[in-house]
CSV table of C-alpha atoms in Angstrom, one decimal:
chain,number,residue,atom,x,y,z
K,1,MET,CA,10.9,-31.4,-45.6
K,2,GLU,CA,7.7,-29.4,-45.9
K,3,LYS,CA,6.2,-31.3,-42.8
K,4,HIS,CA,9.4,-30.5,-40.9
K,5,ASN,CA,9.2,-26.8,-41.8
K,6,LYS,CA,5.5,-26.6,-40.7
K,7,ARG,CA,6.4,-28.2,-37.4
K,8,GLY,CA,9.3,-25.7,-37.0
K,9,LEU,CA,6.9,-22.8,-37.6
K,10,LYS,CA,4.4,-24.0,-35.1
K,11,VAL,CA,7.1,-24.4,-32.5
K,12,ALA,CA,8.4,-20.9,-33.3
K,13,TYR,CA,4.8,-19.5,-33.0
K,14,PHE,CA,4.0,-21.1,-29.7
K,15,THR,CA,7.5,-20.0,-28.4
K,16,LEU,CA,6.8,-16.4,-29.4
K,17,ASN,CA,3.3,-16.5,-28.1
K,18,SER,CA,4.3,-17.8,-24.7
K,19,TYR,CA,7.0,-15.2,-24.6
K,20,LEU,CA,4.5,-12.4,-25.3
K,21,CYS,CA,2.1,-13.7,-22.8
K,22,SER,CA,4.7,-14.0,-20.1
K,23,LYS,CA,5.9,-10.4,-20.9
K,24,ARG,CA,2.3,-9.1,-20.7
K,25,ASN,CA,1.7,-10.9,-17.3
K,26,ARG,CA,5.0,-9.5,-16.0
K,27,THR,CA,3.9,-6.0,-17.1
K,28,MET,CA,0.5,-6.4,-15.6
K,29,GLY,CA,2.1,-7.9,-12.4
K,30,LYS,CA,4.4,-4.9,-12.1
K,31,GLY,CA,1.4,-2.5,-12.6
K,32,LYS,CA,-0.5,-4.2,-9.8
K,33,LEU,CA,2.5,-4.2,-7.5
K,34,ALA,CA,3.1,-0.5,-8.1
K,35,LYS,CA,-0.5,0.3,-7.3
K,36,PHE,CA,-0.4,-1.7,-4.1
K,37,ALA,CA,2.9,0.0,-3.1
K,38,GLU,CA,1.3,3.4,-3.8
K,39,MET,CA,-1.8,2.5,-1.9
K,40,GLU,CA,0.3,1.8,1.2
K,41,THR,CA,1.0,5.6,1.2
K,42,PHE,CA,-2.7,6.7,0.7
K,43,LYS,CA,-4.1,8.1,4.0
K,44,ASN,CA,-7.6,7.2,2.8
K,45,VAL,CA,-7.0,3.4,2.4
K,46,PHE,CA,-7.1,0.8,5.1
K,47,GLN,CA,-5.9,-2.7,4.1
K,48,TYR,CA,-7.0,-5.7,6.2
K,49,PRO,CA,-7.5,-8.7,4.0
K,50,PHE,CA,-8.8,-12.0,5.7
K,51,SER,CA,-5.2,-13.4,5.7
K,52,VAL,CA,-4.0,-10.8,8.3
K,53,ILE,CA,-7.1,-9.7,10.3
K,54,ASP,CA,-6.7,-12.4,13.0
K,55,ASN,CA,-3.4,-11.1,13.9
K,56,VAL,CA,-4.0,-7.4,13.3
K,57,PRO,CA,-6.6,-5.8,15.5
K,58,PHE,CA,-8.7,-2.9,13.8
K,59,GLU,CA,-8.4,-0.2,16.4
K,60,MET,CA,-10.6,2.3,14.5
K,61,LYS,CA,-13.8,0.1,15.0
K,62,GLY,CA,-16.4,2.2,16.5
K,63,ARG,CA,-14.2,5.3,16.0
K,64,TRP,CA,-14.4,6.0,12.3
K,65,ARG,CA,-16.0,9.4,12.9
K,66,GLU,CA,-13.6,10.5,15.6
K,67,ASP,CA,-10.4,9.2,14.1
K,68,TYR,CA,-10.8,9.5,10.4
K,69,PHE,CA,-13.7,11.7,9.3
K,70,HIS,CA,-13.6,14.1,12.3
K,71,ASN,CA,-17.4,14.9,12.1
K,72,ASP,CA,-20.6,13.4,13.3
K,73,ASN,CA,-22.1,12.8,9.9
K,74,PRO,CA,-23.8,9.5,8.9
K,75,ILE,CA,-21.6,6.7,7.6
K,76,VAL,CA,-22.5,4.9,4.4
K,77,LEU,CA,-20.8,1.7,3.0
K,78,GLU,CA,-20.5,0.7,-0.6
K,79,LEU,CA,-19.8,-3.1,-0.5
K,80,GLY,CA,-18.0,-4.4,-3.5
K,81,CYS,CA,-17.0,-1.0,-4.6
K,82,GLY,CA,-14.7,-2.2,-7.5
K,83,LYS,CA,-12.8,0.8,-8.8
K,84,GLY,CA,-14.5,3.0,-6.1
K,85,GLU,CA,-16.0,5.4,-8.7
K,86,TYR,CA,-19.5,5.2,-7.2
K,87,ALA,CA,-18.3,5.9,-3.7
K,88,VAL,CA,-16.3,8.9,-4.9
K,89,GLU,CA,-19.3,10.3,-6.8
K,90,LEU,CA,-21.7,9.7,-3.8
K,91,ALA,CA,-19.1,11.7,-1.7
K,92,ARG,CA,-19.3,14.5,-4.1
K,93,LEU,CA,-23.1,14.4,-4.2
K,94,TYR,CA,-23.5,14.2,-0.5
K,95,PRO,CA,-20.8,16.3,1.3
K,96,ASP,CA,-22.9,15.9,4.6
K,97,LYS,CA,-22.4,12.1,4.6
K,98,ASN,CA,-19.2,9.9,5.1
K,99,PHE,CA,-18.6,7.1,2.6
K,100,ILE,CA,-16.4,4.0,2.8
K,101,GLY,CA,-15.9,1.8,-0.2
K,102,VAL,CA,-15.1,-1.8,0.5
K,103,ASP,CA,-13.6,-4.4,-1.7
K,104,ILE,CA,-10.8,-7.1,-1.7
K,105,LYS,CA,-9.4,-6.1,-5.1
K,106,GLY,CA,-6.8,-3.5,-4.3
K,107,ALA,CA,-5.5,-2.8,-7.8
K,108,ARG,CA,-9.0,-1.7,-8.7
K,109,MET,CA,-9.7,0.3,-5.5
K,110,TRP,CA,-6.5,2.3,-6.3
K,111,THR,CA,-8.5,4.2,-9.0
K,112,GLY,CA,-11.1,5.6,-6.6
K,113,ALA,CA,-8.7,6.2,-3.8
K,114,LYS,CA,-6.4,8.2,-5.9
K,115,GLN,CA,-9.3,10.2,-7.5
K,116,ALA,CA,-10.6,11.0,-3.9
K,117,LEU,CA,-7.2,12.2,-2.8
K,118,GLU,CA,-6.7,14.4,-5.9
K,119,ALA,CA,-10.1,15.9,-5.5
K,120,GLY,CA,-9.5,16.6,-1.8
K,121,LEU,CA,-12.6,14.6,-0.7
K,122,GLY,CA,-12.3,14.1,3.0
K,123,ASN,CA,-15.7,12.4,3.3
K,124,VAL,CA,-14.7,9.2,1.5
K,125,ALA,CA,-12.3,6.3,2.6
K,126,PHE,CA,-11.5,2.8,1.4
K,127,LEU,CA,-11.3,-0.5,3.2
K,128,ARG,CA,-9.6,-3.4,1.5
K,129,THR,CA,-10.9,-6.5,3.0
K,130,ASN,CA,-13.2,-9.6,2.5
K,131,ILE,CA,-16.9,-8.6,2.8
K,132,GLU,CA,-17.4,-11.9,4.6
K,133,ILE,CA,-15.8,-10.3,7.7
K,134,ILE,CA,-17.2,-6.8,7.3
K,135,ASP,CA,-18.7,-6.9,10.8
K,136,ARG,CA,-15.2,-6.9,12.3
K,137,PHE,CA,-14.5,-3.3,11.3
K,138,PHE,CA,-17.7,-1.5,12.5
K,139,ALA,CA,-19.3,-1.2,15.9
K,140,PRO,CA,-23.1,-1.6,16.6
K,141,ASP,CA,-25.1,1.3,15.1
K,142,GLU,CA,-22.0,2.8,13.5
K,143,VAL,CA,-23.4,2.6,10.0
K,144,GLN,CA,-26.5,4.3,8.6
K,145,GLU,CA,-26.7,3.0,5.1
K,146,ILE,CA,-25.3,0.3,2.8
K,147,TRP,CA,-25.0,0.4,-1.0
K,148,LEU,CA,-24.7,-2.6,-3.1
K,149,THR,CA,-23.8,-1.6,-6.7
K,150,PHE,CA,-23.8,-4.2,-9.5
K,151,SER,CA,-22.9,-7.1,-7.1
K,152,ASP,CA,-22.2,-10.5,-8.5
K,153,PRO,CA,-25.7,-12.2,-8.3
K,154,GLN,CA,-24.0,-15.5,-7.2
K,155,MET,CA,-26.8,-17.5,-9.0
K,156,LYS,CA,-25.3,-20.9,-7.9
K,157,ASN,CA,-24.4,-20.0,-4.3
K,158,PRO,CA,-27.1,-18.3,-2.2
K,159,ARG,CA,-24.8,-17.9,0.7
K,160,LYS,CA,-22.5,-15.6,-1.3
K,161,ARG,CA,-25.3,-13.2,-2.4
K,162,LEU,CA,-24.9,-9.9,-0.7
K,163,THR,CA,-28.6,-9.7,0.1
K,164,SER,CA,-28.7,-13.2,1.5
K,165,THR,CA,-29.5,-13.9,5.3
K,166,TYR,CA,-25.8,-14.8,5.7
K,167,PHE,CA,-24.8,-11.2,4.9
K,168,MET,CA,-27.9,-9.4,6.1
K,169,ASN,CA,-27.3,-10.8,9.7
K,170,ARG,CA,-23.8,-9.4,9.5
K,171,TYR,CA,-25.1,-6.0,8.4
K,172,ARG,CA,-27.5,-6.0,11.4
K,173,ARG,CA,-24.4,-6.1,13.8
K,174,PHE,CA,-23.3,-2.5,12.7
K,175,LEU,CA,-26.2,-1.0,10.8
K,176,THR,CA,-28.6,1.2,12.8
K,177,ASP,CA,-32.0,-0.4,13.5
K,178,GLY,CA,-34.0,0.2,10.3
K,179,GLY,CA,-30.9,1.4,8.4
K,180,LEU,CA,-31.2,1.6,4.5
K,181,VAL,CA,-29.9,-1.0,2.1
K,182,HIS,CA,-29.6,0.3,-1.5
K,183,LEU,CA,-29.4,-2.2,-4.3
K,184,LYS,CA,-28.6,-1.1,-7.9
K,185,THR,CA,-28.1,-3.9,-10.4
K,186,ASP,CA,-28.5,-5.0,-14.0
K,187,SER,CA,-29.2,-8.6,-12.8
K,188,ASN,CA,-32.9,-9.5,-12.9
K,189,PHE,CA,-32.0,-12.6,-10.8
K,190,LEU,CA,-30.4,-10.7,-7.9
K,191,PHE,CA,-33.2,-8.1,-8.1
K,192,THR,CA,-35.9,-10.7,-8.0
K,193,TYR,CA,-34.2,-12.7,-5.3
K,194,THR,CA,-33.9,-9.5,-3.1
K,195,THR,CA,-37.4,-8.6,-3.7
K,196,TYR,CA,-38.5,-12.1,-2.4
K,197,MET,CA,-36.1,-11.7,0.5
K,198,ALA,CA,-37.7,-8.4,1.5
K,199,GLY,CA,-41.2,-9.9,1.1
K,200,GLU,CA,-40.3,-13.1,3.0
K,201,ASN,CA,-39.0,-11.2,6.0
K,202,SER,CA,-41.4,-8.1,5.9
K,203,LEU,CA,-38.5,-5.7,5.3
K,204,PRO,CA,-40.0,-2.3,4.6
K,205,VAL,CA,-39.3,-1.4,0.9
K,206,ALA,CA,-39.2,2.4,0.5
K,207,PHE,CA,-38.8,2.4,-3.3
K,208,ARG,CA,-38.5,-0.2,-6.1
K,209,THR,CA,-38.2,0.1,-9.8
K,210,GLU,CA,-37.2,-2.4,-12.5
K,211,ASP,CA,-36.2,0.5,-14.9
K,212,LEU,CA,-34.5,3.3,-13.0
K,213,TYR,CA,-33.7,5.4,-16.1
K,214,HIS,CA,-37.2,5.3,-17.6
K,215,GLU,CA,-39.3,5.4,-14.4
K,216,GLU,CA,-41.7,8.4,-14.3
K,217,GLY,CA,-42.5,10.4,-11.1
K,218,LEU,CA,-39.3,9.7,-9.3
K,219,ASP,CA,-38.8,11.5,-6.0
K,220,GLU,CA,-36.1,14.1,-5.8
K,221,GLU,CA,-33.8,12.0,-3.8
K,222,THR,CA,-33.9,9.1,-6.4
K,223,ARG,CA,-33.5,11.5,-9.2
K,224,ARG,CA,-30.3,12.9,-7.8
K,225,LEU,CA,-28.8,9.3,-8.1
K,226,LEU,CA,-29.3,9.3,-11.8
K,227,ALA,CA,-26.3,11.6,-12.2
K,228,ILE,CA,-24.0,8.8,-11.0
K,229,GLN,CA,-23.1,6.0,-13.5
K,230,THR,CA,-20.2,3.7,-13.4
K,231,TYR,CA,-18.2,2.8,-16.4
K,232,TYR,CA,-19.8,-0.5,-16.9
K,233,GLU,CA,-23.2,0.8,-16.1
K,234,SER,CA,-23.1,3.3,-18.9
K,235,MET,CA,-22.1,0.5,-21.3
K,236,TRP,CA,-25.1,-1.6,-20.1
K,237,ILE,CA,-27.4,1.3,-20.6
K,238,GLU,CA,-26.1,1.8,-24.2
K,239,ARG,CA,-26.7,-1.9,-24.8
K,240,GLY,CA,-30.3,-1.4,-23.7
K,241,LEU,CA,-30.3,-3.2,-20.4
K,242,ASN,CA,-32.6,-2.1,-17.7
K,243,ILE,CA,-31.0,-0.9,-14.5
K,244,ARG,CA,-33.0,-2.0,-11.4
K,245,TYR,CA,-32.9,-0.1,-8.1
K,246,MET,CA,-34.6,-0.7,-4.7
K,247,ARG,CA,-33.9,0.5,-1.2
K,248,PHE,CA,-35.3,-1.1,1.9
K,249,ALA,CA,-35.0,-0.9,5.6
K,250,LEU,CA,-33.3,-3.6,7.6
K,251,PRO,CA,-34.8,-3.7,11.2
K,252,HIS,CA,-33.0,-5.6,13.9
K,253,ALA,CA,-35.9,-7.6,15.2
K,254,GLY,CA,-37.0,-11.0,13.8
K,255,GLU,CA,-35.2,-14.0,12.4
K,256,LEU,CA,-34.3,-13.8,8.8
K,257,HIS,CA,-35.4,-16.6,6.4
K,258,GLU,CA,-34.3,-17.4,2.9
K,259,PRO,CA,-37.2,-17.2,0.3
K,260,ASP,CA,-38.0,-20.7,-1.0
K,261,VAL,CA,-38.7,-19.8,-4.7
K,262,GLU,CA,-37.4,-20.6,-8.2
K,263,ILE,CA,-35.9,-17.7,-10.0
K,264,PRO,CA,-35.0,-17.6,-13.7
K,265,LEU,CA,-31.3,-17.2,-14.2
K,266,ASP,CA,-29.8,-14.3,-16.1
K,267,GLU,CA,-29.0,-15.0,-19.7
K,268,TYR,CA,-25.7,-13.0,-19.4
K,269,ARG,CA,-23.6,-11.7,-16.7
K,270,SER,CA,-21.7,-8.8,-18.1
K,271,TYR,CA,-21.1,-6.6,-21.1
K,272,HIS,CA,-18.2,-8.8,-22.4
K,273,ARG,CA,-19.5,-12.2,-21.4
K,274,SER,CA,-21.5,-14.4,-23.7
K,275,LYS,CA,-24.9,-15.8,-22.7
K,276,ARG,CA,-25.0,-18.7,-20.2
K,277,THR,CA,-27.4,-21.5,-20.6
K,278,PRO,CA,-26.5,-24.4,-18.2
K,279,LYS,CA,-29.7,-24.1,-16.1
K,280,GLU,CA,-32.9,-22.3,-16.4
K,281,THR,CA,-33.7,-21.5,-12.8
K,282,GLY,CA,-32.0,-21.4,-9.4
K,283,LYS,CA,-33.0,-20.9,-5.7
């Protein structure tokens, strides 16, 4: 009898737990759907995921300044912008530049897009698409700078790293000759990999620091950037993690080569994730 009761309690528990999980998922789903629906009305958001781009031409390619920003200011991309908070703050900090946050996660992008609209920031827009096809949206020499903020280091897949030759060759198709690439990261792996990438290909490094918030003698331009922190960045700083930053030029000339080096893997990936130990190094 007691065994039967215990079994009944277990069934009841799992039934209730499944119901609560299903209810949470439905609520989350509705929240995402509502954000997607609202973003369709945002004049500062352009949605062209990989699944539709082959059938929908992007007519604003080469015409971002004329058709959207209505000025001749430089265009700066933030690739993998997440919630878009960094792109929004850059737009506040540099009103004489145009910013475009790019990401495939629409529910996250909604946050920055809505903030920009409410703040009346006309110098920031958002493009929801896959970064693998980013060169389909910009004409040659249309972009002056690229920001990579806390990108996934992709320690097991070099091709997916946003500073790999796969992506750098795509950037060359729309970035001006010698245009700047900014990398801001908590990942020692990605920072080291990008350092080797720049060295292997003789890419001019304008500035590099392994501890941005404790570096002495920063130039005025770099010091201005200290005022911008994403939500997760502030948590990582509180945890005592170094924030690494570098900016380098990307000339058009020359074939790009991957660095053939072994790099120690990061012990962790994010504030909430436990340490990972499957391998010690990766290429």
